[in-house]
mmCIF file with all atom_site columns, C-alpha atoms in Angstrom:
data_model
loop_
_atom_site.group_PDB
_atom_site.id
_atom_site.type_symbol
_atom_site.label_atom_id
_atom_site.label_alt_id
_atom_site.label_comp_id
_atom_site.label_asym_id
_atom_site.label_entity_id
_atom_site.label_seq_id
_atom_site.pdbx_PDB_ins_code
_atom_site.Cartn_x
_atom_site.Cartn_y
_atom_site.Cartn_z
_atom_site.occupancy
_atom_site.B_iso_or_equiv
_atom_site.pdbx_formal_charge
_atom_site.auth_seq_id
_atom_site.auth_comp_id
_atom_site.auth_asym_id
_atom_site.auth_atom_id
_atom_site.pdbx_PDB_model_num
ATOM 1   C CA . UNK A 1 1   ? 17.087  -8.368  -21.835 1.00 0.00 ? 266 UNK A CA 1
ATOM 2   C CA . UNK A 1 2   ? 15.756  -11.775 -20.665 1.00 0.00 ? 267 UNK A CA 1
ATOM 3   C CA . UNK A 1 3   ? 19.184  -12.964 -19.690 1.00 0.00 ? 268 UNK A CA 1
ATOM 4   C CA . UNK A 1 4   ? 19.510  -10.334 -17.759 1.00 0.00 ? 269 UNK A CA 1
ATOM 5   C CA . UNK A 1 5   ? 15.907  -10.065 -16.172 1.00 0.00 ? 270 UNK A CA 1
ATOM 6   C CA . UNK A 1 6   ? 16.615  -14.047 -15.546 1.00 0.00 ? 271 UNK A CA 1
ATOM 7   C CA . UNK A 1 7   ? 19.787  -13.333 -13.684 1.00 0.00 ? 272 UNK A CA 1
ATOM 8   C CA . UNK A 1 8   ? 18.588  -10.600 -11.026 1.00 0.00 ? 273 UNK A CA 1
ATOM 9   C CA . UNK A 1 9   ? 15.470  -12.937 -10.393 1.00 0.00 ? 274 UNK A CA 1
ATOM 10  C CA . UNK A 1 10  ? 17.977  -15.524 -9.451  1.00 0.00 ? 275 UNK A CA 1
ATOM 11  C CA . UNK A 1 11  ? 19.797  -12.790 -7.306  1.00 0.00 ? 276 UNK A CA 1
ATOM 12  C CA . UNK A 1 12  ? 16.656  -11.674 -5.500  1.00 0.00 ? 277 UNK A CA 1
ATOM 13  C CA . UNK A 1 13  ? 17.205  -11.912 -1.604  1.00 0.00 ? 278 UNK A CA 1
ATOM 14  C CA . UNK A 1 14  ? 15.444  -14.125 0.682   1.00 0.00 ? 279 UNK A CA 1
ATOM 15  C CA . UNK A 1 15  ? 14.359  -10.875 2.424   1.00 0.00 ? 280 UNK A CA 1
ATOM 16  C CA . UNK A 1 16  ? 12.394  -9.897  -1.382  1.00 0.00 ? 281 UNK A CA 1
ATOM 17  C CA . UNK A 1 17  ? 11.014  -13.023 -1.947  1.00 0.00 ? 282 UNK A CA 1
ATOM 18  C CA . UNK A 1 18  ? 9.542   -13.107 2.050   1.00 0.00 ? 283 UNK A CA 1
ATOM 19  C CA . UNK A 1 19  ? 8.461   -9.565  1.460   1.00 0.00 ? 284 UNK A CA 1
ATOM 20  C CA . UNK A 1 20  ? 6.810   -10.627 -1.666  1.00 0.00 ? 285 UNK A CA 1
ATOM 21  C CA . UNK A 1 21  ? 4.690   -13.532 -0.519  1.00 0.00 ? 286 UNK A CA 1
ATOM 22  C CA . UNK A 1 22  ? 3.547   -11.409 2.602   1.00 0.00 ? 287 UNK A CA 1
ATOM 23  C CA . UNK A 1 23  ? 2.453   -8.612  0.782   1.00 0.00 ? 288 UNK A CA 1
ATOM 24  C CA . UNK A 1 24  ? 0.383   -10.629 -1.725  1.00 0.00 ? 289 UNK A CA 1
ATOM 25  C CA . UNK A 1 25  ? -1.238  -12.607 0.796   1.00 0.00 ? 290 UNK A CA 1
ATOM 26  C CA . UNK A 1 26  ? -1.850  -9.887  3.446   1.00 0.00 ? 291 UNK A CA 1
ATOM 27  C CA . UNK A 1 27  ? -3.584  -7.790  0.635   1.00 0.00 ? 292 UNK A CA 1
ATOM 28  C CA . UNK A 1 28  ? -5.623  -10.791 -0.586  1.00 0.00 ? 293 UNK A CA 1
ATOM 29  C CA . UNK A 1 29  ? -6.807  -11.050 2.710   1.00 0.00 ? 294 UNK A CA 1
ATOM 30  C CA . UNK A 1 30  ? -8.052  -7.347  3.027   1.00 0.00 ? 295 UNK A CA 1
ATOM 31  C CA . UNK A 1 31  ? -9.788  -7.753  0.145   1.00 0.00 ? 296 UNK A CA 1
ATOM 32  C CA . UNK A 1 32  ? -11.706 -10.137 1.913   1.00 0.00 ? 297 UNK A CA 1
ATOM 33  C CA . UNK A 1 33  ? -11.899 -8.335  5.026   1.00 0.00 ? 298 UNK A CA 1
ATOM 34  C CA . UNK A 1 34  ? -10.069 -10.645 7.051   1.00 0.00 ? 299 UNK A CA 1
ATOM 35  C CA . UNK A 1 35  ? -8.256  -9.527  9.863   1.00 0.00 ? 300 UNK A CA 1
ATOM 36  C CA . UNK A 1 36  ? -5.701  -11.918 9.959   1.00 0.00 ? 301 UNK A CA 1
ATOM 37  C CA . UNK A 1 37  ? -4.290  -9.584  6.747   1.00 0.00 ? 302 UNK A CA 1
ATOM 38  C CA . UNK A 1 38  ? -2.619  -6.974  9.843   1.00 0.00 ? 303 UNK A CA 1
ATOM 39  C CA . UNK A 1 39  ? -0.007  -9.335  11.142  1.00 0.00 ? 304 UNK A CA 1
ATOM 40  C CA . UNK A 1 40  ? 0.939   -10.680 7.571   1.00 0.00 ? 305 UNK A CA 1
ATOM 41  C CA . UNK A 1 41  ? 1.207   -7.072  6.193   1.00 0.00 ? 306 UNK A CA 1
ATOM 42  C CA . UNK A 1 42  ? 3.302   -6.667  9.218   1.00 0.00 ? 307 UNK A CA 1
ATOM 43  C CA . UNK A 1 43  ? 6.083   -8.847  8.150   1.00 0.00 ? 308 UNK A CA 1
ATOM 44  C CA . UNK A 1 44  ? 5.763   -7.159  4.683   1.00 0.00 ? 309 UNK A CA 1
ATOM 45  C CA . UNK A 1 45  ? 6.309   -4.081  5.609   1.00 0.00 ? 310 UNK A CA 1
ATOM 46  C CA . UNK A 1 46  ? 9.015   -5.258  8.162   1.00 0.00 ? 311 UNK A CA 1
ATOM 47  C CA . UNK A 1 47  ? 11.175  -6.523  4.776   1.00 0.00 ? 312 UNK A CA 1
ATOM 48  C CA . UNK A 1 48  ? 10.772  -3.615  3.131   1.00 0.00 ? 313 UNK A CA 1
ATOM 49  C CA . UNK A 1 49  ? 12.508  -1.742  5.633   1.00 0.00 ? 314 UNK A CA 1
ATOM 50  C CA . UNK A 1 50  ? 15.258  -3.006  4.652   1.00 0.00 ? 315 UNK A CA 1
ATOM 51  C CA . UNK A 1 51  ? 14.932  -3.146  0.960   1.00 0.00 ? 316 UNK A CA 1
ATOM 52  C CA . UNK A 1 52  ? 13.952  1.061   0.898   1.00 0.00 ? 317 UNK A CA 1
ATOM 53  C CA . UNK A 1 53  ? 17.288  1.118   2.693   1.00 0.00 ? 318 UNK A CA 1
ATOM 54  C CA . UNK A 1 54  ? 19.533  -0.833  0.221   1.00 0.00 ? 319 UNK A CA 1
ATOM 55  C CA . UNK A 1 55  ? 17.721  1.318   -2.560  1.00 0.00 ? 320 UNK A CA 1
ATOM 56  C CA . UNK A 1 56  ? 18.204  4.440   -0.907  1.00 0.00 ? 321 UNK A CA 1
ATOM 57  C CA . UNK A 1 57  ? 14.496  5.486   -1.001  1.00 0.00 ? 322 UNK A CA 1
ATOM 58  C CA . UNK A 1 58  ? 14.509  7.032   2.581   1.00 0.00 ? 323 UNK A CA 1
ATOM 59  C CA . UNK A 1 59  ? 10.646  8.379   2.694   1.00 0.00 ? 324 UNK A CA 1
ATOM 60  C CA . UNK A 1 60  ? 10.046  4.566   1.732   1.00 0.00 ? 325 UNK A CA 1
ATOM 61  C CA . UNK A 1 61  ? 11.970  3.160   4.349   1.00 0.00 ? 326 UNK A CA 1
ATOM 62  C CA . UNK A 1 62  ? 10.511  5.420   7.501   1.00 0.00 ? 327 UNK A CA 1
ATOM 63  C CA . UNK A 1 63  ? 7.038   4.737   5.493   1.00 0.00 ? 328 UNK A CA 1
ATOM 64  C CA . UNK A 1 64  ? 7.350   1.080   6.364   1.00 0.00 ? 329 UNK A CA 1
ATOM 65  C CA . UNK A 1 65  ? 7.855   1.476   9.793   1.00 0.00 ? 330 UNK A CA 1
ATOM 66  C CA . UNK A 1 66  ? 5.011   3.893   10.023  1.00 0.00 ? 331 UNK A CA 1
ATOM 67  C CA . UNK A 1 67  ? 2.816   1.269   8.273   1.00 0.00 ? 332 UNK A CA 1
ATOM 68  C CA . UNK A 1 68  ? 3.789   -1.525  11.216  1.00 0.00 ? 333 UNK A CA 1
ATOM 69  C CA . UNK A 1 69  ? 2.344   1.139   13.690  1.00 0.00 ? 334 UNK A CA 1
ATOM 70  C CA . UNK A 1 70  ? -0.816  1.843   11.241  1.00 0.00 ? 335 UNK A CA 1
ATOM 71  C CA . UNK A 1 71  ? -1.183  -2.112  10.899  1.00 0.00 ? 336 UNK A CA 1
ATOM 72  C CA . UNK A 1 72  ? -1.236  -2.433  14.676  1.00 0.00 ? 337 UNK A CA 1
ATOM 73  C CA . UNK A 1 73  ? -4.159  0.304   14.652  1.00 0.00 ? 338 UNK A CA 1
ATOM 74  C CA . UNK A 1 74  ? -5.682  -1.320  11.417  1.00 0.00 ? 339 UNK A CA 1
ATOM 75  C CA . UNK A 1 75  ? -5.997  -4.908  13.230  1.00 0.00 ? 340 UNK A CA 1
ATOM 76  C CA . UNK A 1 76  ? -7.669  -3.147  16.269  1.00 0.00 ? 341 UNK A CA 1
ATOM 77  C CA . UNK A 1 77  ? -10.225 -1.287  13.745  1.00 0.00 ? 342 UNK A CA 1
ATOM 78  C CA . UNK A 1 78  ? -11.033 -4.337  11.856  1.00 0.00 ? 343 UNK A CA 1
ATOM 79  C CA . UNK A 1 79  ? -11.457 -6.541  15.436  1.00 0.00 ? 344 UNK A CA 1
ATOM 80  C CA . UNK A 1 80  ? -13.275 -3.754  17.563  1.00 0.00 ? 345 UNK A CA 1
ATOM 81  C CA . UNK A 1 81  ? -13.576 -0.834  15.163  1.00 0.00 ? 346 UNK A CA 1
ATOM 82  C CA . UNK A 1 82  ? -16.694 1.392   15.080  1.00 0.00 ? 347 UNK A CA 1
ATOM 83  C CA . UNK A 1 83  ? -18.036 3.354   11.455  1.00 0.00 ? 348 UNK A CA 1
ATOM 84  C CA . UNK A 1 84  ? -19.217 6.803   11.630  1.00 0.00 ? 349 UNK A CA 1
ATOM 85  C CA . UNK A 1 85  ? -22.462 5.908   12.576  1.00 0.00 ? 350 UNK A CA 1
ATOM 86  C CA . UNK A 1 86  ? -21.467 3.972   15.644  1.00 0.00 ? 351 UNK A CA 1
ATOM 87  C CA . UNK A 1 87  ? -22.007 0.499   14.027  1.00 0.00 ? 352 UNK A CA 1
ATOM 88  C CA . UNK A 1 88  ? -19.597 -2.456  13.019  1.00 0.00 ? 353 UNK A CA 1
ATOM 89  C CA . UNK A 1 89  ? -16.984 -0.923  10.882  1.00 0.00 ? 354 UNK A CA 1
ATOM 90  C CA . UNK A 1 90  ? -18.061 -1.755  7.630   1.00 0.00 ? 355 UNK A CA 1
ATOM 91  C CA . UNK A 1 91  ? -16.858 -0.611  4.236   1.00 0.00 ? 356 UNK A CA 1
ATOM 92  C CA . UNK A 1 92  ? -17.924 2.733   2.901   1.00 0.00 ? 357 UNK A CA 1
ATOM 93  C CA . UNK A 1 93  ? -16.947 6.006   0.509   1.00 0.00 ? 358 UNK A CA 1
ATOM 94  C CA . UNK A 1 94  ? -14.535 8.395   2.598   1.00 0.00 ? 359 UNK A CA 1
ATOM 95  C CA . UNK A 1 95  ? -16.685 11.124  4.058   1.00 0.00 ? 360 UNK A CA 1
ATOM 96  C CA . UNK A 1 96  ? -16.132 14.088  2.053   1.00 0.00 ? 361 UNK A CA 1
ATOM 97  C CA . UNK A 1 97  ? -14.578 16.282  4.578   1.00 0.00 ? 362 UNK A CA 1
ATOM 98  C CA . UNK A 1 98  ? -11.561 13.294  5.306   1.00 0.00 ? 363 UNK A CA 1
ATOM 99  C CA . UNK A 1 99  ? -11.030 13.077  1.609   1.00 0.00 ? 364 UNK A CA 1
ATOM 100 C CA . UNK A 1 100 ? -10.759 16.834  1.117   1.00 0.00 ? 365 UNK A CA 1
ATOM 101 C CA . UNK A 1 101 ? -8.257  16.518  4.196   1.00 0.00 ? 366 UNK A CA 1
ATOM 102 C CA . UNK A 1 102 ? -6.507  13.476  2.474   1.00 0.00 ? 367 UNK A CA 1
ATOM 103 C CA . UNK A 1 103 ? -5.843  15.500  -0.636  1.00 0.00 ? 368 UNK A CA 1
ATOM 104 C CA . UNK A 1 104 ? -4.345  18.096  0.978   1.00 0.00 ? 369 UNK A CA 1
ATOM 105 C CA . UNK A 1 105 ? -2.323  15.888  3.135   1.00 0.00 ? 370 UNK A CA 1
ATOM 106 C CA . UNK A 1 106 ? -0.898  14.384  0.029   1.00 0.00 ? 371 UNK A CA 1
ATOM 107 C CA . UNK A 1 107 ? 0.169   17.602  -1.447  1.00 0.00 ? 372 UNK A CA 1
ATOM 108 C CA . UNK A 1 108 ? 1.542   19.346  1.269   1.00 0.00 ? 373 UNK A CA 1
ATOM 109 C CA . UNK A 1 109 ? 3.343   15.822  2.376   1.00 0.00 ? 374 UNK A CA 1
ATOM 110 C CA . UNK A 1 110 ? 5.062   15.196  -1.441  1.00 0.00 ? 375 UNK A CA 1
ATOM 111 C CA . UNK A 1 111 ? 6.234   18.977  -0.991  1.00 0.00 ? 376 UNK A CA 1
ATOM 112 C CA . UNK A 1 112 ? 7.811   18.545  2.455   1.00 0.00 ? 377 UNK A CA 1
ATOM 113 C CA . UNK A 1 113 ? 8.845   15.123  2.063   1.00 0.00 ? 378 UNK A CA 1
ATOM 114 C CA . UNK A 1 114 ? 10.643  15.871  -1.616  1.00 0.00 ? 379 UNK A CA 1
ATOM 115 C CA . UNK A 1 115 ? 12.152  19.047  -0.436  1.00 0.00 ? 380 UNK A CA 1
ATOM 116 C CA . UNK A 1 116 ? 13.887  17.274  2.713   1.00 0.00 ? 381 UNK A CA 1
ATOM 117 C CA . UNK A 1 117 ? 15.285  14.244  0.518   1.00 0.00 ? 382 UNK A CA 1
ATOM 118 C CA . UNK A 1 118 ? 16.358  16.337  -2.006  1.00 0.00 ? 383 UNK A CA 1
ATOM 119 C CA . UNK A 1 119 ? 18.319  18.798  0.346   1.00 0.00 ? 384 UNK A CA 1
ATOM 120 C CA . UNK A 1 120 ? 19.416  16.424  2.867   1.00 0.00 ? 385 UNK A CA 1
ATOM 121 C CA . UNK A 1 121 ? 19.820  12.889  1.611   1.00 0.00 ? 386 UNK A CA 1
ATOM 122 C CA . UNK A 1 122 ? 21.263  10.925  -1.339  1.00 0.00 ? 387 UNK A CA 1
ATOM 123 C CA . UNK A 1 123 ? 17.589  10.222  -2.379  1.00 0.00 ? 388 UNK A CA 1
ATOM 124 C CA . UNK A 1 124 ? 17.640  8.244   -5.638  1.00 0.00 ? 389 UNK A CA 1
ATOM 125 C CA . UNK A 1 125 ? 13.838  9.844   -6.888  1.00 0.00 ? 390 UNK A CA 1
ATOM 126 C CA . UNK A 1 126 ? 13.394  12.325  -4.105  1.00 0.00 ? 391 UNK A CA 1
ATOM 127 C CA . UNK A 1 127 ? 9.996   13.970  -5.013  1.00 0.00 ? 392 UNK A CA 1
ATOM 128 C CA . UNK A 1 128 ? 8.487   10.639  -6.607  1.00 0.00 ? 393 UNK A CA 1
ATOM 129 C CA . UNK A 1 129 ? 9.649   8.617   -3.555  1.00 0.00 ? 394 UNK A CA 1
ATOM 130 C CA . UNK A 1 130 ? 8.039   11.505  -0.985  1.00 0.00 ? 395 UNK A CA 1
ATOM 131 C CA . UNK A 1 131 ? 4.562   11.345  -3.080  1.00 0.00 ? 396 UNK A CA 1
ATOM 132 C CA . UNK A 1 132 ? 4.255   7.588   -3.361  1.00 0.00 ? 397 UNK A CA 1
ATOM 133 C CA . UNK A 1 133 ? 5.321   7.393   0.267   1.00 0.00 ? 398 UNK A CA 1
ATOM 134 C CA . UNK A 1 134 ? 2.370   10.051  1.159   1.00 0.00 ? 399 UNK A CA 1
ATOM 135 C CA . UNK A 1 135 ? -0.191  8.459   -0.831  1.00 0.00 ? 400 UNK A CA 1
ATOM 136 C CA . UNK A 1 136 ? 0.392   5.342   0.489   1.00 0.00 ? 401 UNK A CA 1
ATOM 137 C CA . UNK A 1 137 ? 0.057   6.748   4.403   1.00 0.00 ? 402 UNK A CA 1
ATOM 138 C CA . UNK A 1 138 ? -3.355  7.936   3.443   1.00 0.00 ? 403 UNK A CA 1
ATOM 139 C CA . UNK A 1 139 ? -4.031  4.681   1.558   1.00 0.00 ? 404 UNK A CA 1
ATOM 140 C CA . UNK A 1 140 ? -3.208  2.703   4.858   1.00 0.00 ? 405 UNK A CA 1
ATOM 141 C CA . UNK A 1 141 ? -5.281  5.002   6.837   1.00 0.00 ? 406 UNK A CA 1
ATOM 142 C CA . UNK A 1 142 ? -7.845  4.606   4.390   1.00 0.00 ? 407 UNK A CA 1
ATOM 143 C CA . UNK A 1 143 ? -7.608  0.843   4.565   1.00 0.00 ? 408 UNK A CA 1
ATOM 144 C CA . UNK A 1 144 ? -7.593  0.479   8.531   1.00 0.00 ? 409 UNK A CA 1
ATOM 145 C CA . UNK A 1 145 ? -11.191 2.644   8.493   1.00 0.00 ? 410 UNK A CA 1
ATOM 146 C CA . UNK A 1 146 ? -12.417 0.133   5.150   1.00 0.00 ? 411 UNK A CA 1
ATOM 147 C CA . UNK A 1 147 ? -13.055 3.290   2.938   1.00 0.00 ? 412 UNK A CA 1
ATOM 148 C CA . UNK A 1 148 ? -12.772 2.212   -0.726  1.00 0.00 ? 413 UNK A CA 1
ATOM 149 C CA . UNK A 1 149 ? -10.753 4.947   -1.925  1.00 0.00 ? 414 UNK A CA 1
ATOM 150 C CA . UNK A 1 150 ? -7.928  3.055   -0.248  1.00 0.00 ? 415 UNK A CA 1
ATOM 151 C CA . UNK A 1 151 ? -7.327  1.105   -3.375  1.00 0.00 ? 416 UNK A CA 1
ATOM 152 C CA . UNK A 1 152 ? -7.251  4.278   -6.032  1.00 0.00 ? 417 UNK A CA 1
ATOM 153 C CA . UNK A 1 153 ? -4.416  5.608   -3.344  1.00 0.00 ? 418 UNK A CA 1
ATOM 154 C CA . UNK A 1 154 ? -2.371  2.194   -3.732  1.00 0.00 ? 419 UNK A CA 1
ATOM 155 C CA . UNK A 1 155 ? -2.720  1.799   -7.479  1.00 0.00 ? 420 UNK A CA 1
ATOM 156 C CA . UNK A 1 156 ? -1.141  5.693   -7.605  1.00 0.00 ? 421 UNK A CA 1
ATOM 157 C CA . UNK A 1 157 ? 1.492   4.974   -5.130  1.00 0.00 ? 422 UNK A CA 1
ATOM 158 C CA . UNK A 1 158 ? 2.466   1.401   -6.776  1.00 0.00 ? 423 UNK A CA 1
ATOM 159 C CA . UNK A 1 159 ? 2.527   2.560   -10.045 1.00 0.00 ? 424 UNK A CA 1
ATOM 160 C CA . UNK A 1 160 ? 5.265   5.180   -8.969  1.00 0.00 ? 425 UNK A CA 1
ATOM 161 C CA . UNK A 1 161 ? 7.360   2.682   -7.055  1.00 0.00 ? 426 UNK A CA 1
ATOM 162 C CA . UNK A 1 162 ? 7.050   0.428   -9.929  1.00 0.00 ? 427 UNK A CA 1
ATOM 163 C CA . UNK A 1 163 ? 9.021   2.959   -12.282 1.00 0.00 ? 428 UNK A CA 1
ATOM 164 C CA . UNK A 1 164 ? 11.558  3.648   -9.503  1.00 0.00 ? 429 UNK A CA 1
ATOM 165 C CA . UNK A 1 165 ? 11.898  -0.243  -8.991  1.00 0.00 ? 430 UNK A CA 1
ATOM 166 C CA . UNK A 1 166 ? 12.606  -1.171  -12.720 1.00 0.00 ? 431 UNK A CA 1
ATOM 167 C CA . UNK A 1 167 ? 15.318  1.382   -12.898 1.00 0.00 ? 432 UNK A CA 1
ATOM 168 C CA . UNK A 1 168 ? 17.222  -0.231  -10.006 1.00 0.00 ? 433 UNK A CA 1
ATOM 169 C CA . UNK A 1 169 ? 16.590  -3.733  -10.929 1.00 0.00 ? 434 UNK A CA 1
ATOM 170 C CA . UNK A 1 170 ? 14.586  -4.943  -8.498  1.00 0.00 ? 435 UNK A CA 1
ATOM 171 C CA . UNK A 1 171 ? 12.482  -7.240  -10.437 1.00 0.00 ? 436 UNK A CA 1
ATOM 172 C CA . UNK A 1 172 ? 10.745  -9.180  -7.760  1.00 0.00 ? 437 UNK A CA 1
ATOM 173 C CA . UNK A 1 173 ? 9.534   -5.871  -6.343  1.00 0.00 ? 438 UNK A CA 1
ATOM 174 C CA . UNK A 1 174 ? 8.267   -4.855  -9.421  1.00 0.00 ? 439 UNK A CA 1
ATOM 175 C CA . UNK A 1 175 ? 6.587   -8.288  -9.811  1.00 0.00 ? 440 UNK A CA 1
ATOM 176 C CA . UNK A 1 176 ? 4.916   -7.639  -6.437  1.00 0.00 ? 441 UNK A CA 1
ATOM 177 C CA . UNK A 1 177 ? 3.784   -4.088  -7.005  1.00 0.00 ? 442 UNK A CA 1
ATOM 178 C CA . UNK A 1 178 ? 2.548   -5.170  -10.139 1.00 0.00 ? 443 UNK A CA 1
ATOM 179 C CA . UNK A 1 179 ? 0.255   -8.048  -8.307  1.00 0.00 ? 444 UNK A CA 1
ATOM 180 C CA . UNK A 1 180 ? -0.621  -5.266  -5.986  1.00 0.00 ? 445 UNK A CA 1
ATOM 181 C CA . UNK A 1 181 ? -2.262  -3.445  -8.607  1.00 0.00 ? 446 UNK A CA 1
ATOM 182 C CA . UNK A 1 182 ? -4.144  -6.152  -9.786  1.00 0.00 ? 447 UNK A CA 1
ATOM 183 C CA . UNK A 1 183 ? -5.121  -6.724  -6.538  1.00 0.00 ? 448 UNK A CA 1
ATOM 184 C CA . UNK A 1 184 ? -5.898  -3.234  -5.872  1.00 0.00 ? 449 UNK A CA 1
ATOM 185 C CA . UNK A 1 185 ? -8.260  -3.071  -8.961  1.00 0.00 ? 450 UNK A CA 1
ATOM 186 C CA . UNK A 1 186 ? -10.034 -6.335  -8.029  1.00 0.00 ? 451 UNK A CA 1
ATOM 187 C CA . UNK A 1 187 ? -10.339 -4.994  -4.436  1.00 0.00 ? 452 UNK A CA 1
ATOM 188 C CA . UNK A 1 188 ? -12.007 -1.516  -5.889  1.00 0.00 ? 453 UNK A CA 1
ATOM 189 C CA . UNK A 1 189 ? -14.816 -3.735  -7.800  1.00 0.00 ? 454 UNK A CA 1
ATOM 190 C CA . UNK A 1 190 ? -15.412 -6.057  -4.720  1.00 0.00 ? 455 UNK A CA 1
ATOM 191 C CA . UNK A 1 191 ? -15.880 -3.285  -2.542  1.00 0.00 ? 456 UNK A CA 1
ATOM 192 C CA . UNK A 1 192 ? -17.847 -1.154  -4.973  1.00 0.00 ? 457 UNK A CA 1
ATOM 193 C CA . UNK A 1 193 ? -20.230 -4.344  -4.910  1.00 0.00 ? 458 UNK A CA 1
ATOM 194 C CA . UNK A 1 194 ? -20.613 -4.428  -1.490  1.00 0.00 ? 459 UNK A CA 1
ATOM 195 C CA . UNK A 1 195 ? -21.518 -0.901  -1.010  1.00 0.00 ? 460 UNK A CA 1
ATOM 196 C CA . UNK A 1 196 ? -23.809 -0.840  -3.931  1.00 0.00 ? 461 UNK A CA 1
ATOM 197 C CA . UNK A 1 197 ? -25.452 -4.093  -1.936  1.00 0.00 ? 462 UNK A CA 1
ATOM 198 C CA . UNK A 1 198 ? -25.649 -2.597  1.009   1.00 0.00 ? 463 UNK A CA 1
ATOM 199 C CA . UNK A 1 199 ? -27.283 0.739   -0.469  1.00 0.00 ? 464 UNK A CA 1
ATOM 200 C CA . UNK A 1 200 ? -29.896 -1.569  -2.191  1.00 0.00 ? 465 UNK A CA 1
ATOM 201 C CA . UNK A 1 201 ? -30.778 -3.383  0.876   1.00 0.00 ? 466 UNK A CA 1
ATOM 202 C CA . UNK A 1 202 ? -31.008 -0.043  3.040   1.00 0.00 ? 467 UNK A CA 1
#
């Protein structure tokens, strides 16, 4: 088992190593609200377009391309965006109407993606891939708006992708997504503290 793991780790491609480094750095910077996170995340998503194609995770592949576009939006929002009250964009809970809409999108999106992938592709895990992808879409949008619930959505998505990557032997990606989960939990705690301090000050 250990020998197999080590051999697979040694066989990890340069693209996967680059995606890992860029992903960890990008998420760490988002936790600290640094706009520089976005161009670094774009590099990570670019790498995972190729990784997902090789793994036959077509929903994930599509999502990485869309994430690049959303990252450009998030970059703009973090630099010049405004919050619901018209003030500078700041960490906050997702407004209830938008949270309800996000849940509806995840349910409908999973059904739609899963059905399409199952019917028209040789996707290895159609509905799991679909759910994790739609969940990540919602998380990425929430991150662009600095909604704290982004971290919950990332954890859900990352857990599913870890289970898929383990089955396909993408050990560096398993490691990356495990780190993502740890960072997401830390992000939740730090952003929650920021919201609490902001409420106390108000």
